[in-house]
PDB file of C-alpha atoms in Angstrom:
ATOM      1  CA  MET A   1     135.248 236.579 190.416  1.00 38.00           C
ATOM      2  CA  SER A   2     136.074 236.242 186.734  1.00 38.00           C
ATOM      3  CA  GLY A   3     135.665 239.268 184.487  1.00 36.00           C
ATOM      4  CA  TYR A   4     133.660 237.100 182.054  1.00 31.00           C
ATOM      5  CA  PRO A   5     129.908 236.662 182.704  1.00 35.00           C
ATOM      6  CA  GLY A   6     128.961 233.128 183.689  1.00 36.00           C
ATOM      7  CA  VAL A   7     132.577 231.995 184.231  1.00 35.00           C
ATOM      8  CA  GLN A   8     133.479 230.614 187.645  1.00 36.00           C
ATOM      9  CA  SER A   9     136.424 232.013 189.581  1.00 37.00           C
ATOM     10  CA  LEU A  10     139.703 230.153 189.245  1.00 39.00           C
ATOM     11  CA  GLU A  11     139.644 229.329 192.963  1.00 39.00           C
ATOM     12  CA  ASN A  12     136.361 227.449 192.573  1.00 42.00           C
ATOM     13  CA  ILE A  13     137.500 225.499 189.520  1.00 38.00           C
ATOM     14  CA  PHE A  14     140.973 224.546 190.734  1.00 43.00           C
ATOM     15  CA  SER A  15     140.702 222.898 194.129  1.00 44.00           C
ATOM     16  CA  LYS A  16     143.120 223.231 197.024  1.00 45.00           C
ATOM     17  CA  ASN A  17     144.523 219.812 196.155  1.00 44.00           C
ATOM     18  CA  ILE A  18     145.752 221.102 192.803  1.00 45.00           C
ATOM     19  CA  VAL A  19     147.182 224.229 194.401  1.00 45.00           C
ATOM     20  CA  GLN A  20     149.037 222.065 196.936  1.00 46.00           C
ATOM     21  CA  SER A  21     150.237 219.593 194.313  1.00 49.00           C
ATOM     22  CA  PHE A  22     152.860 221.926 192.820  1.00 48.00           C
ATOM     23  CA  GLN A  23     154.399 222.809 196.186  1.00 51.00           C
ATOM     24  CA  GLY A  24     156.963 220.015 195.799  1.00 51.00           C
ATOM     25  CA  LEU A  25     158.008 221.443 192.453  1.00 51.00           C
ATOM     26  CA  LEU A  26     158.312 224.922 193.910  1.00 50.00           C
ATOM     27  CA  GLU A  27     160.248 223.763 196.988  1.00 50.00           C
ATOM     28  CA  MET A  28     162.682 221.803 194.830  1.00 50.00           C
ATOM     29  CA  PHE A  29     163.292 224.864 192.671  1.00 49.00           C
ATOM     30  CA  LEU A  30     163.842 227.115 195.696  1.00 47.00           C
ATOM     31  CA  ILE A  31     166.309 224.680 197.280  1.00 43.00           C
ATOM     32  CA  LYS A  32     168.167 224.095 194.017  1.00 48.00           C
ATOM     33  CA  SER A  33     168.529 227.773 193.135  1.00 47.00           C
ATOM     34  CA  CYS A  34     168.146 229.635 196.407  1.00 45.00           C
ATOM     35  CA  GLU A  35     170.901 232.134 195.599  1.00 43.00           C
ATOM     36  CA  CYS A  36     169.368 233.043 192.240  1.00 49.00           C
ATOM     37  CA  ASN A  37     165.904 233.164 193.818  1.00 50.00           C
ATOM     38  CA  PHE A  38     167.170 235.419 196.626  1.00 46.00           C
ATOM     39  CA  ASN A  39     168.549 237.897 194.086  1.00 53.00           C
ATOM     40  CA  ILE A  40     165.263 237.861 192.174  1.00 53.00           C
ATOM     41  CA  LEU A  41     163.259 238.490 195.343  1.00 51.00           C
ATOM     42  CA  ILE A  42     165.567 241.335 196.412  1.00 51.00           C
ATOM     43  CA  LYS A  43     165.107 243.038 193.021  1.00 54.00           C
ATOM     44  CA  LYS A  44     161.381 242.395 193.207  1.00 53.00           C
ATOM     45  CA  LYS A  45     161.186 243.975 196.662  1.00 54.00           C
ATOM     46  CA  ILE A  46     163.061 247.078 195.506  1.00 50.00           C
ATOM     47  CA  ASN A  47     160.794 247.404 192.474  1.00 58.00           C
ATOM     48  CA  ALA A  48     157.676 246.841 194.560  1.00 54.00           C
ATOM     49  CA  GLU A  49     158.704 249.471 197.101  1.00 56.00           C
ATOM     50  CA  TYR A  50     159.461 251.947 194.300  1.00 54.00           C
ATOM     51  CA  MET A  51     156.085 251.280 192.675  1.00 51.00           C
ATOM     52  CA  GLU A  52     154.304 251.742 195.990  1.00 56.00           C
ATOM     53  CA  SER A  53     156.114 254.967 196.930  1.00 54.00           C
ATOM     54  CA  SER A  54     155.796 256.519 193.489  1.00 52.00           C
ATOM     55  CA  GLY A  55     152.185 255.563 192.913  1.00 54.00           C
ATOM     56  CA  ILE A  56     153.047 254.032 189.505  1.00 54.00           C
ATOM     57  CA  ASN A  57     150.925 250.941 190.120  1.00 58.00           C
ATOM     58  CA  ALA A  58     147.733 252.890 190.772  1.00 59.00           C
ATOM     59  CA  GLU A  59     148.438 255.413 188.036  1.00 64.00           C
ATOM     60  CA  TYR A  60     148.867 252.900 185.210  1.00 64.00           C
ATOM     61  CA  THR A  61     146.700 249.980 186.313  1.00 66.00           C
ATOM     62  CA  GLY A  62     143.967 251.671 188.302  1.00 70.00           C
ATOM     63  CA  LYS A  63     144.500 249.071 191.037  1.00 72.00           C
ATOM     64  CA  PRO A  64     146.180 249.333 194.454  1.00 73.00           C
ATOM     65  CA  HIS A  65     149.608 247.818 195.044  1.00 70.00           C
ATOM     66  CA  PRO A  66     149.095 244.068 195.691  1.00 72.00           C
ATOM     67  CA  GLY A  67     151.816 243.765 198.313  1.00 74.00           C
ATOM     68  CA  ASP A  68     155.032 241.747 198.464  1.00 73.00           C
ATOM     69  CA  ASP A  69     153.319 238.444 199.292  1.00 76.00           C
ATOM     70  CA  GLU A  70     151.101 238.550 196.213  1.00 77.00           C
ATOM     71  CA  ILE A  71     154.024 239.483 193.963  1.00 76.00           C
ATOM     72  CA  THR A  72     156.033 236.586 195.412  1.00 76.00           C
ATOM     73  CA  LYS A  73     153.141 234.172 194.800  1.00 77.00           C
ATOM     74  CA  SER A  74     152.907 235.424 191.230  1.00 78.00           C
ATOM     75  CA  LEU A  75     156.615 234.714 190.743  1.00 80.00           C
ATOM     76  CA  GLN A  76     156.148 231.236 192.213  1.00 81.00           C
ATOM     77  CA  ARG A  77     153.323 230.481 189.778  1.00 81.00           C
ATOM     78  CA  LEU A  78     155.500 231.559 186.852  1.00 83.00           C
ATOM     79  CA  VAL A  79     158.346 229.371 188.114  1.00 82.00           C
ATOM     80  CA  THR A  80     156.136 226.262 188.190  1.00 84.00           C
ATOM     81  CA  GLY A  81     154.889 227.125 184.706  1.00 87.00           C
ATOM     82  CA  VAL A  82     158.464 227.064 183.410  1.00 86.00           C
ATOM     83  CA  LEU A  83     159.543 223.892 185.222  1.00 90.00           C
ATOM     84  CA  THR A  84     156.441 221.714 184.854  1.00 93.00           C
ATOM     85  CA  HIS A  85     157.445 220.205 181.460  1.00 94.00           C
ATOM     86  CA  PRO A  86     161.021 219.132 182.285  1.00 95.00           C
ATOM     87  CA  MET A  87     160.099 218.025 185.814  1.00 94.00           C
ATOM     88  CA  THR A  88     157.097 215.971 184.657  1.00 96.00           C
ATOM     89  CA  ILE A  89     159.176 214.347 181.913  1.00 97.00           C
ATOM     90  CA  GLY A  90     162.028 213.653 184.332  1.00 96.00           C
ATOM     91  CA  LYS A  91     159.728 212.145 186.945  1.00 96.00           C
ATOM     92  CA  VAL A  92     158.027 209.936 184.339  1.00 97.00           C
ATOM     93  CA  ILE A  93     161.452 208.584 183.363  1.00 97.00           C
ATOM     94  CA  SER A  94     162.322 208.049 187.019  1.00 96.00           C
ATOM     95  CA  ALA A  95     159.068 206.378 188.055  1.00 96.00           C
ATOM     96  CA  TYR A  96     157.900 204.464 184.972  1.00 97.00           C
ATOM     97  CA  THR A  97     161.006 203.022 183.328  1.00 97.00           C
ATOM     98  CA  PRO A  98     162.885 199.843 184.293  1.00 95.00           C
ATOM     99  CA  LYS A  99     165.507 200.180 187.013  1.00 94.00           C
ATOM    100  CA  ARG A 100     169.014 200.119 185.578  1.00 95.00           C
ATOM    101  CA  LYS A 101     172.506 200.003 186.979  1.00 95.00           C
ATOM    102  CA  LYS A 102     174.362 203.269 187.468  1.00 95.00           C
ATOM    103  CA  ASP A 103     175.439 204.944 184.209  1.00 95.00           C
ATOM    104  CA  LYS A 104     173.207 202.703 182.081  1.00 97.00           C
ATOM    105  CA  PRO A 105     171.046 205.031 179.924  1.00 97.00           C
ATOM    106  CA  LYS A 106     167.265 205.226 179.853  1.00 97.00           C
ATOM    107  CA  SER A 107     165.397 206.225 176.695  1.00 97.00           C
ATOM    108  CA  ILE A 108     162.267 208.323 176.242  1.00 98.00           C
ATOM    109  CA  HIS A 109     160.491 209.313 173.039  1.00 98.00           C
ATOM    110  CA  LEU A 110     158.548 212.581 173.184  1.00 97.00           C
ATOM    111  CA  VAL A 111     155.760 212.478 170.600  1.00 97.00           C
ATOM    112  CA  GLY A 112     153.831 215.386 169.090  1.00 94.00           C
ATOM    113  CA  THR A 113     156.405 217.912 170.256  1.00 94.00           C
ATOM    114  CA  ASP A 114     156.152 221.552 169.219  1.00 91.00           C
ATOM    115  CA  THR A 115     157.619 224.932 170.100  1.00 91.00           C
ATOM    116  CA  PRO A 116     157.269 224.608 173.938  1.00 90.00           C
ATOM    117  CA  GLU A 117     159.263 221.369 174.023  1.00 92.00           C
ATOM    118  CA  ALA A 118     161.850 222.655 171.525  1.00 91.00           C
ATOM    119  CA  THR A 119     162.243 225.866 173.543  1.00 90.00           C
ATOM    120  CA  MET A 120     162.688 223.788 176.689  1.00 91.00           C
ATOM    121  CA  ILE A 121     165.642 222.006 175.076  1.00 91.00           C
ATOM    122  CA  TYR A 122     167.225 225.151 173.613  1.00 89.00           C
ATOM    123  CA  ALA A 123     166.928 226.865 177.019  1.00 89.00           C
ATOM    124  CA  GLY A 124     168.788 224.024 178.738  1.00 91.00           C
ATOM    125  CA  PHE A 125     165.951 222.671 180.866  1.00 90.00           C
ATOM    126  CA  TYR A 126     166.999 219.095 180.125  1.00 91.00           C
ATOM    127  CA  THR A 127     169.138 219.528 183.271  1.00 92.00           C
ATOM    128  CA  GLU A 128     165.965 219.179 185.366  1.00 92.00           C
ATOM    129  CA  MET A 129     165.253 215.818 183.688  1.00 95.00           C
ATOM    130  CA  LEU A 130     168.777 214.698 184.537  1.00 95.00           C
ATOM    131  CA  SER A 131     168.389 215.880 188.136  1.00 93.00           C
ATOM    132  CA  CYS A 132     165.368 213.588 188.458  1.00 94.00           C
ATOM    133  CA  ASN A 133     167.556 210.697 187.241  1.00 96.00           C
ATOM    134  CA  PRO A 134     170.948 211.214 188.885  1.00 95.00           C
ATOM    135  CA  LEU A 135     172.166 207.646 188.275  1.00 95.00           C
ATOM    136  CA  ASN A 136     171.257 207.224 184.608  1.00 97.00           C
ATOM    137  CA  PRO A 137     172.017 209.142 181.397  1.00 97.00           C
ATOM    138  CA  ILE A 138     169.027 209.882 179.159  1.00 97.00           C
ATOM    139  CA  LYS A 139     168.498 209.268 175.467  1.00 97.00           C
ATOM    140  CA  LEU A 140     165.882 211.818 174.420  1.00 97.00           C
ATOM    141  CA  THR A 141     164.113 211.488 171.066  1.00 97.00           C
ATOM    142  CA  MET A 142     161.551 214.048 169.845  1.00 97.00           C
ATOM    143  CA  VAL A 143     159.220 213.082 166.997  1.00 97.00           C
ATOM    144  CA  SER A 144     156.665 215.394 165.397  1.00 96.00           C
ATOM    145  CA  PRO A 145     155.752 216.951 162.030  1.00 95.00           C
ATOM    146  CA  SER A 146     155.246 220.359 163.664  1.00 93.00           C
ATOM    147  CA  ALA A 147     157.195 223.467 162.726  1.00 92.00           C
ATOM    148  CA  GLY A 148     158.583 223.744 166.269  1.00 89.00           C
ATOM    149  CA  ASN A 149     160.311 220.377 165.912  1.00 93.00           C
ATOM    150  CA  ARG A 150     161.625 220.904 162.387  1.00 93.00           C
ATOM    151  CA  GLN A 151     164.834 222.775 163.232  1.00 91.00           C
ATOM    152  CA  LEU A 152     165.779 220.244 165.896  1.00 92.00           C
ATOM    153  CA  ALA A 153     165.246 217.474 163.334  1.00 94.00           C
ATOM    154  CA  LYS A 154     167.753 219.213 161.043  1.00 93.00           C
ATOM    155  CA  ASP A 155     170.270 219.710 163.849  1.00 92.00           C
ATOM    156  CA  CYS A 156     170.178 216.192 165.313  1.00 94.00           C
ATOM    157  CA  SER A 157     168.581 213.594 163.046  1.00 94.00           C
ATOM    158  CA  PRO A 158     168.586 209.864 163.933  1.00 94.00           C
ATOM    159  CA  SER A 159     171.711 209.445 161.812  1.00 92.00           C
ATOM    160  CA  ASN A 160     173.434 212.356 163.570  1.00 93.00           C
ATOM    161  CA  PRO A 161     172.308 212.583 167.238  1.00 94.00           C
ATOM    162  CA  MET A 162     173.626 215.439 169.362  1.00 94.00           C
ATOM    163  CA  LEU A 163     175.273 215.147 172.780  1.00 95.00           C
ATOM    164  CA  ILE A 164     173.684 218.173 174.450  1.00 93.00           C
ATOM    165  CA  ASN A 165     175.108 217.199 177.847  1.00 93.00           C
ATOM    166  CA  ASP A 166     177.593 214.596 179.068  1.00 94.00           C
ATOM    167  CA  ARG A 167     174.571 212.610 180.248  1.00 96.00           C
ATOM    168  CA  CYS A 168     171.960 213.469 177.594  1.00 96.00           C
ATOM    169  CA  LYS A 169     171.851 212.546 173.906  1.00 96.00           C
ATOM    170  CA  LEU A 170     169.207 214.217 171.729  1.00 96.00           C
ATOM    171  CA  THR A 171     167.631 212.947 168.512  1.00 96.00           C
ATOM    172  CA  ALA A 172     164.735 214.547 166.601  1.00 97.00           C
ATOM    173  CA  TRP A 173     162.730 213.536 163.549  1.00 97.00           C
ATOM    174  CA  ASP A 174     160.263 215.476 161.420  1.00 97.00           C
ATOM    175  CA  GLY A 175     157.248 213.202 160.906  1.00 96.00           C
ATOM    176  CA  LEU A 176     154.565 211.025 162.521  1.00 95.00           C
ATOM    177  CA  TYR A 177     155.553 208.561 165.217  1.00 96.00           C
ATOM    178  CA  HIS A 178     154.081 205.428 163.638  1.00 94.00           C
ATOM    179  CA  ASP A 179     156.110 206.248 160.500  1.00 95.00           C
ATOM    180  CA  PHE A 180     159.210 206.807 162.653  1.00 97.00           C
ATOM    181  CA  TRP A 181     158.652 203.409 164.281  1.00 97.00           C
ATOM    182  CA  GLU A 182     158.487 201.613 160.947  1.00 96.00           C
ATOM    183  CA  ARG A 183     161.443 203.447 159.439  1.00 96.00           C
ATOM    184  CA  PHE A 184     163.844 203.384 162.379  1.00 97.00           C
ATOM    185  CA  ILE A 185     162.791 201.015 165.168  1.00 96.00           C
ATOM    186  CA  LEU A 186     161.644 198.084 163.017  1.00 96.00           C
ATOM    187  CA  ALA A 187     164.773 198.586 160.921  1.00 95.00           C
ATOM    188  CA  LYS A 188     166.810 198.459 164.173  1.00 94.00           C
ATOM    189  CA  LYS A 189     168.383 201.844 163.502  1.00 94.00           C
ATOM    190  CA  VAL A 190     166.926 203.198 166.764  1.00 94.00           C
ATOM    191  CA  GLU A 191     166.328 201.156 169.909  1.00 94.00           C
ATOM    192  CA  LYS A 192     162.864 200.546 171.327  1.00 96.00           C
ATOM    193  CA  PRO A 193     162.133 203.204 173.986  1.00 98.00           C
ATOM    194  CA  ASP A 194     161.642 202.584 177.695  1.00 98.00           C
ATOM    195  CA  VAL A 195     158.701 204.995 177.660  1.00 98.00           C
ATOM    196  CA  VAL A 196     156.854 207.139 175.110  1.00 98.00           C
ATOM    197  CA  MET A 197     155.361 210.443 176.283  1.00 98.00           C
ATOM    198  CA  ALA A 198     153.191 213.247 174.907  1.00 97.00           C
ATOM    199  CA  ILE A 199     152.361 216.616 176.472  1.00 96.00           C
ATOM    200  CA  HIS A 200     148.671 217.510 176.084  1.00 95.00           C
ATOM    201  CA  PRO A 201     147.911 215.228 173.100  1.00 95.00           C
ATOM    202  CA  ARG A 202     144.604 215.744 171.310  1.00 91.00           C
ATOM    203  CA  LEU A 203     143.738 212.066 170.861  1.00 93.00           C
ATOM    204  CA  GLU A 204     140.691 212.822 168.729  1.00 87.00           C
ATOM    205  CA  GLY A 205     143.037 213.965 165.951  1.00 78.00           C
ATOM    206  CA  GLU A 206     143.267 211.703 162.909  1.00 79.00           C
ATOM    207  CA  PHE A 207     147.007 211.031 163.291  1.00 85.00           C
ATOM    208  CA  TRP A 208     146.905 209.883 166.925  1.00 92.00           C
ATOM    209  CA  GLY A 209     144.821 206.733 166.314  1.00 93.00           C
ATOM    210  CA  PRO A 210     147.519 204.752 164.439  1.00 94.00           C
ATOM    211  CA  THR A 211     150.188 205.832 166.931  1.00 96.00           C
ATOM    212  CA  VAL A 212     148.163 204.808 170.008  1.00 96.00           C
ATOM    213  CA  ASP A 213     147.235 201.458 168.402  1.00 96.00           C
ATOM    214  CA  LEU A 214     150.894 200.824 167.579  1.00 96.00           C
ATOM    215  CA  LEU A 215     152.054 201.564 171.131  1.00 97.00           C
ATOM    216  CA  LEU A 216     149.334 199.337 172.615  1.00 96.00           C
ATOM    217  CA  ASP A 217     150.125 196.459 170.256  1.00 95.00           C
ATOM    218  CA  GLU A 218     153.854 196.764 170.983  1.00 96.00           C
ATOM    219  CA  ASN A 219     153.167 196.846 174.755  1.00 96.00           C
ATOM    220  CA  VAL A 220     155.209 200.028 175.202  1.00 97.00           C
ATOM    221  CA  LYS A 221     154.732 202.043 178.386  1.00 98.00           C
ATOM    222  CA  VAL A 222     153.127 205.394 177.520  1.00 98.00           C
ATOM    223  CA  ALA A 223     152.544 208.607 179.499  1.00 98.00           C
ATOM    224  CA  PHE A 224     150.148 211.370 178.425  1.00 98.00           C
ATOM    225  CA  THR A 225     149.417 214.615 180.275  1.00 97.00           C
ATOM    226  CA  ALA A 226     146.178 216.607 180.207  1.00 96.00           C
ATOM    227  CA  PHE A 227     145.705 220.337 180.817  1.00 95.00           C
ATOM    228  CA  ASN A 228     142.308 220.270 182.593  1.00 94.00           C
ATOM    229  CA  GLU A 229     139.628 217.862 183.777  1.00 94.00           C
ATOM    230  CA  GLU A 230     137.670 217.896 180.529  1.00 93.00           C
ATOM    231  CA  HIS A 231     140.796 217.094 178.500  1.00 95.00           C
ATOM    232  CA  PHE A 232     141.637 214.323 180.994  1.00 96.00           C
ATOM    233  CA  LYS A 233     138.186 212.728 180.683  1.00 96.00           C
ATOM    234  CA  GLN A 234     138.257 212.961 176.882  1.00 95.00           C
ATOM    235  CA  ALA A 235     141.636 211.207 176.792  1.00 96.00           C
ATOM    236  CA  LEU A 236     140.396 208.443 179.106  1.00 97.00           C
ATOM    237  CA  GLU A 237     137.313 207.970 176.929  1.00 96.00           C
ATOM    238  CA  ARG A 238     139.494 207.461 173.838  1.00 95.00           C
ATOM    239  CA  LEU A 239     141.846 205.122 175.674  1.00 96.00           C
ATOM    240  CA  ASP A 240     138.972 203.117 177.190  1.00 96.00           C
ATOM    241  CA  TYR A 241     137.646 202.606 173.659  1.00 94.00           C
ATOM    242  CA  VAL A 242     140.871 200.822 172.663  1.00 94.00           C
ATOM    243  CA  PHE A 243     141.059 198.863 175.966  1.00 95.00           C
ATOM    244  CA  ALA A 244     144.191 200.539 177.342  1.00 96.00           C
ATOM    245  CA  LYS A 245     145.514 198.991 180.552  1.00 96.00           C
ATOM    246  CA  TYR A 246     146.247 201.795 183.028  1.00 97.00           C
ATOM    247  CA  VAL A 247     149.281 201.977 185.266  1.00 96.00           C
ATOM    248  CA  PHE A 248     148.276 205.370 186.702  1.00 97.00           C
ATOM    249  CA  LYS A 249     145.632 208.018 186.054  1.00 97.00           C
ATOM    250  CA  GLY A 250     145.106 211.101 188.184  1.00 96.00           C
ATOM    251  CA  LEU A 251     146.497 214.462 189.262  1.00 95.00           C
ATOM    252  CA  ASN A 252     150.094 215.194 188.354  1.00 95.00           C
ATOM    253  CA  PRO A 253     152.198 216.312 191.361  1.00 92.00           C
ATOM    254  CA  TRP A 254     154.335 218.475 189.047  1.00 92.00           C
ATOM    255  CA  VAL A 255     151.471 220.524 187.580  1.00 91.00           C
ATOM    256  CA  SER A 256     151.988 224.177 186.681  1.00 90.00           C
ATOM    257  CA  GLY A 257     150.541 226.619 189.182  1.00 84.00           C
ATOM    258  CA  HIS A 258     150.149 229.170 186.379  1.00 86.00           C
ATOM    259  CA  VAL A 259     146.428 228.850 185.644  1.00 87.00           C
ATOM    260  CA  LYS A 260     145.352 230.359 182.323  1.00 87.00           C
ATOM    261  CA  GLN A 261     142.184 231.375 180.522  1.00 83.00           C
ATOM    262  CA  THR A 262     142.125 230.799 176.757  1.00 80.00           C
ATOM    263  CA  PRO A 263     141.518 234.134 174.946  1.00 77.00           C
ATOM    264  CA  HIS A 264     139.222 232.677 172.263  1.00 76.00           C
ATOM    265  CA  ASP A 265     137.169 230.711 174.830  1.00 80.00           C
ATOM    266  CA  PRO A 266     136.810 232.279 178.317  1.00 79.00           C
ATOM    267  CA  ASN A 267     135.164 229.084 179.597  1.00 82.00           C
ATOM    268  CA  MET A 268     138.333 227.062 178.917  1.00 84.00           C
ATOM    269  CA  ILE A 269     140.594 227.287 181.964  1.00 88.00           C
ATOM    270  CA  TRP A 270     143.736 225.177 182.107  1.00 87.00           C
ATOM    271  CA  ALA A 271     147.144 224.570 183.632  1.00 90.00           C
ATOM    272  CA  SER A 272     150.016 222.698 182.008  1.00 93.00           C
ATOM    273  CA  ASN A 273     150.268 219.003 182.925  1.00 95.00           C
ATOM    274  CA  GLN A 274     147.421 219.073 185.438  1.00 95.00           C
ATOM    275  CA  TYR A 275     146.723 215.351 184.966  1.00 97.00           C
ATOM    276  CA  LEU A 276     148.912 212.350 184.154  1.00 97.00           C
ATOM    277  CA  ILE A 277     147.849 209.105 182.443  1.00 98.00           C
ATOM    278  CA  VAL A 278     150.225 206.137 182.233  1.00 98.00           C
ATOM    279  CA  PHE A 279     149.262 202.927 180.427  1.00 97.00           C
ATOM    280  CA  GLN A 280     150.831 199.837 178.883  1.00 97.00           C
ATOM    281  CA  GLY A 281     149.213 197.260 176.627  1.00 95.00           C
ATOM    282  CA  ARG A 282     145.536 196.316 176.464  1.00 95.00           C
ATOM    283  CA  THR A 283     143.059 194.645 178.786  1.00 92.00           C
ATOM    284  CA  VAL A 284     141.586 192.702 175.839  1.00 88.00           C
ATOM    285  CA  ASP A 285     143.229 190.377 173.300  1.00 83.00           C
ATOM    286  CA  MET A 286     142.216 192.012 169.998  1.00 81.00           C
ATOM    287  CA  LYS A 287     142.580 188.752 168.031  1.00 79.00           C
ATOM    288  CA  THR A 288     140.227 186.686 170.195  1.00 78.00           C
ATOM    289  CA  LEU A 289     138.368 189.607 171.879  1.00 77.00           C
ATOM    290  CA  THR A 290     138.851 187.867 175.228  1.00 83.00           C
ATOM    291  CA  LEU A 291     139.786 189.565 178.493  1.00 84.00           C
ATOM    292  CA  ILE A 292     143.456 189.352 179.376  1.00 80.00           C
ATOM    293  CA  GLU A 293     143.524 188.217 182.978  1.00 71.00           C
ATOM    294  CA  GLU A 294     146.290 189.319 185.287  1.00 70.00           C
ATOM    295  CA  PRO A 295     148.013 186.389 187.043  1.00 61.00           C
ATOM    296  CA  THR A 296     147.022 186.018 190.694  1.00 58.00           C
ATOM    297  CA  GLU A 297     149.523 185.359 193.485  1.00 60.00           C
ATOM    298  CA  GLU A 298     148.232 181.780 193.613  1.00 60.00           C
ATOM    299  CA  ASN A 299     148.886 181.293 189.888  1.00 60.00           C
ATOM    300  CA  LEU A 300     152.378 182.757 190.219  1.00 58.00           C
ATOM    301  CA  ALA A 301     153.124 180.411 193.131  1.00 65.00           C
ATOM    302  CA  GLU A 302     151.911 177.410 191.111  1.00 65.00           C
ATOM    303  CA  ALA A 303     154.079 178.450 188.157  1.00 63.00           C
ATOM    304  CA  GLU A 304     157.103 178.796 190.441  1.00 67.00           C
ATOM    305  CA  ASP A 305     156.501 175.303 191.916  1.00 69.00           C
ATOM    306  CA  GLU A 306     156.181 173.846 188.410  1.00 65.00           C
ATOM    307  CA  PHE A 307     159.433 175.524 187.382  1.00 64.00           C
ATOM    308  CA  GLU A 308     161.206 174.071 190.435  1.00 69.00           C
ATOM    309  CA  ARG A 309     159.854 170.618 189.602  1.00 69.00           C
ATOM    310  CA  LEU A 310     161.131 170.811 186.026  1.00 67.00           C
ATOM    311  CA  LEU A 311     164.561 171.928 187.241  1.00 68.00           C
ATOM    312  CA  ASN A 312     164.751 168.999 189.675  1.00 73.00           C
ATOM    313  CA  GLU A 313     163.732 166.531 186.961  1.00 69.00           C
ATOM    314  CA  ALA A 314     166.372 167.912 184.621  1.00 65.00           C
ATOM    315  CA  SER A 315     169.074 167.459 187.232  1.00 61.00           C
TER     316      SER A 315
END
């Protein structure tokens, strides 16, 4: 049970499905870095045995030694917390961008970035994104007016991008994305992205409205993550209001297993990237306010027959 009155236990709030969903992330990490993980576990076991024999755990915490299994599970949760951002970004690039020939780059714009995303880059976790896309280099652009993005913007501006890996080029800009679009993409100084992504965006904020409208009008594929169910539902409500056409909405397989309680609000329990929302364009034509109908298989077949007929007449 939670130590806060009236707050449900984490096990009741986060279902078994969510717990199971980050197993793929954990298994991939263990396979990729088994030697490093083995060394960590050996050190952990030595420390755990020392704590148990010396009574340090009980003396300083007032609690019995949790045992090796619980310590290992704690390590696993921390691992998923570290890898969830780069793995989610990498998988979004892999799954939701056009297929390209080998060595042809794919581009992603990360919007609303802050210290966590900047730290991820400085720590070298772009390698996980590249591992998710072994055939294609990545052009990574980070756009945000936040302090966490400011130093990156000085180091690798659009006029001076940085090759942070043989297969990854980084650009950053200090400002709002709809301003970036007008200044660089419309001016053809930066290419249109394959996908735009934001980690935990607060869509009710005043600056997100123009950016979301721009991306919908330009028919750009967009991916947003949400940190809990309430955040997920709030994002869907905002996107429904502007008639977003969904490609995917649901649990993210690469969610962090490190569940947290917000200090200033014990009722707010969250985990990084718990949900994923992918959308592109609108379901309604905003000029005529008419529903945009998806072509049926019958309509596509008729169009193909008409195209064949025109080709035959031309020949």
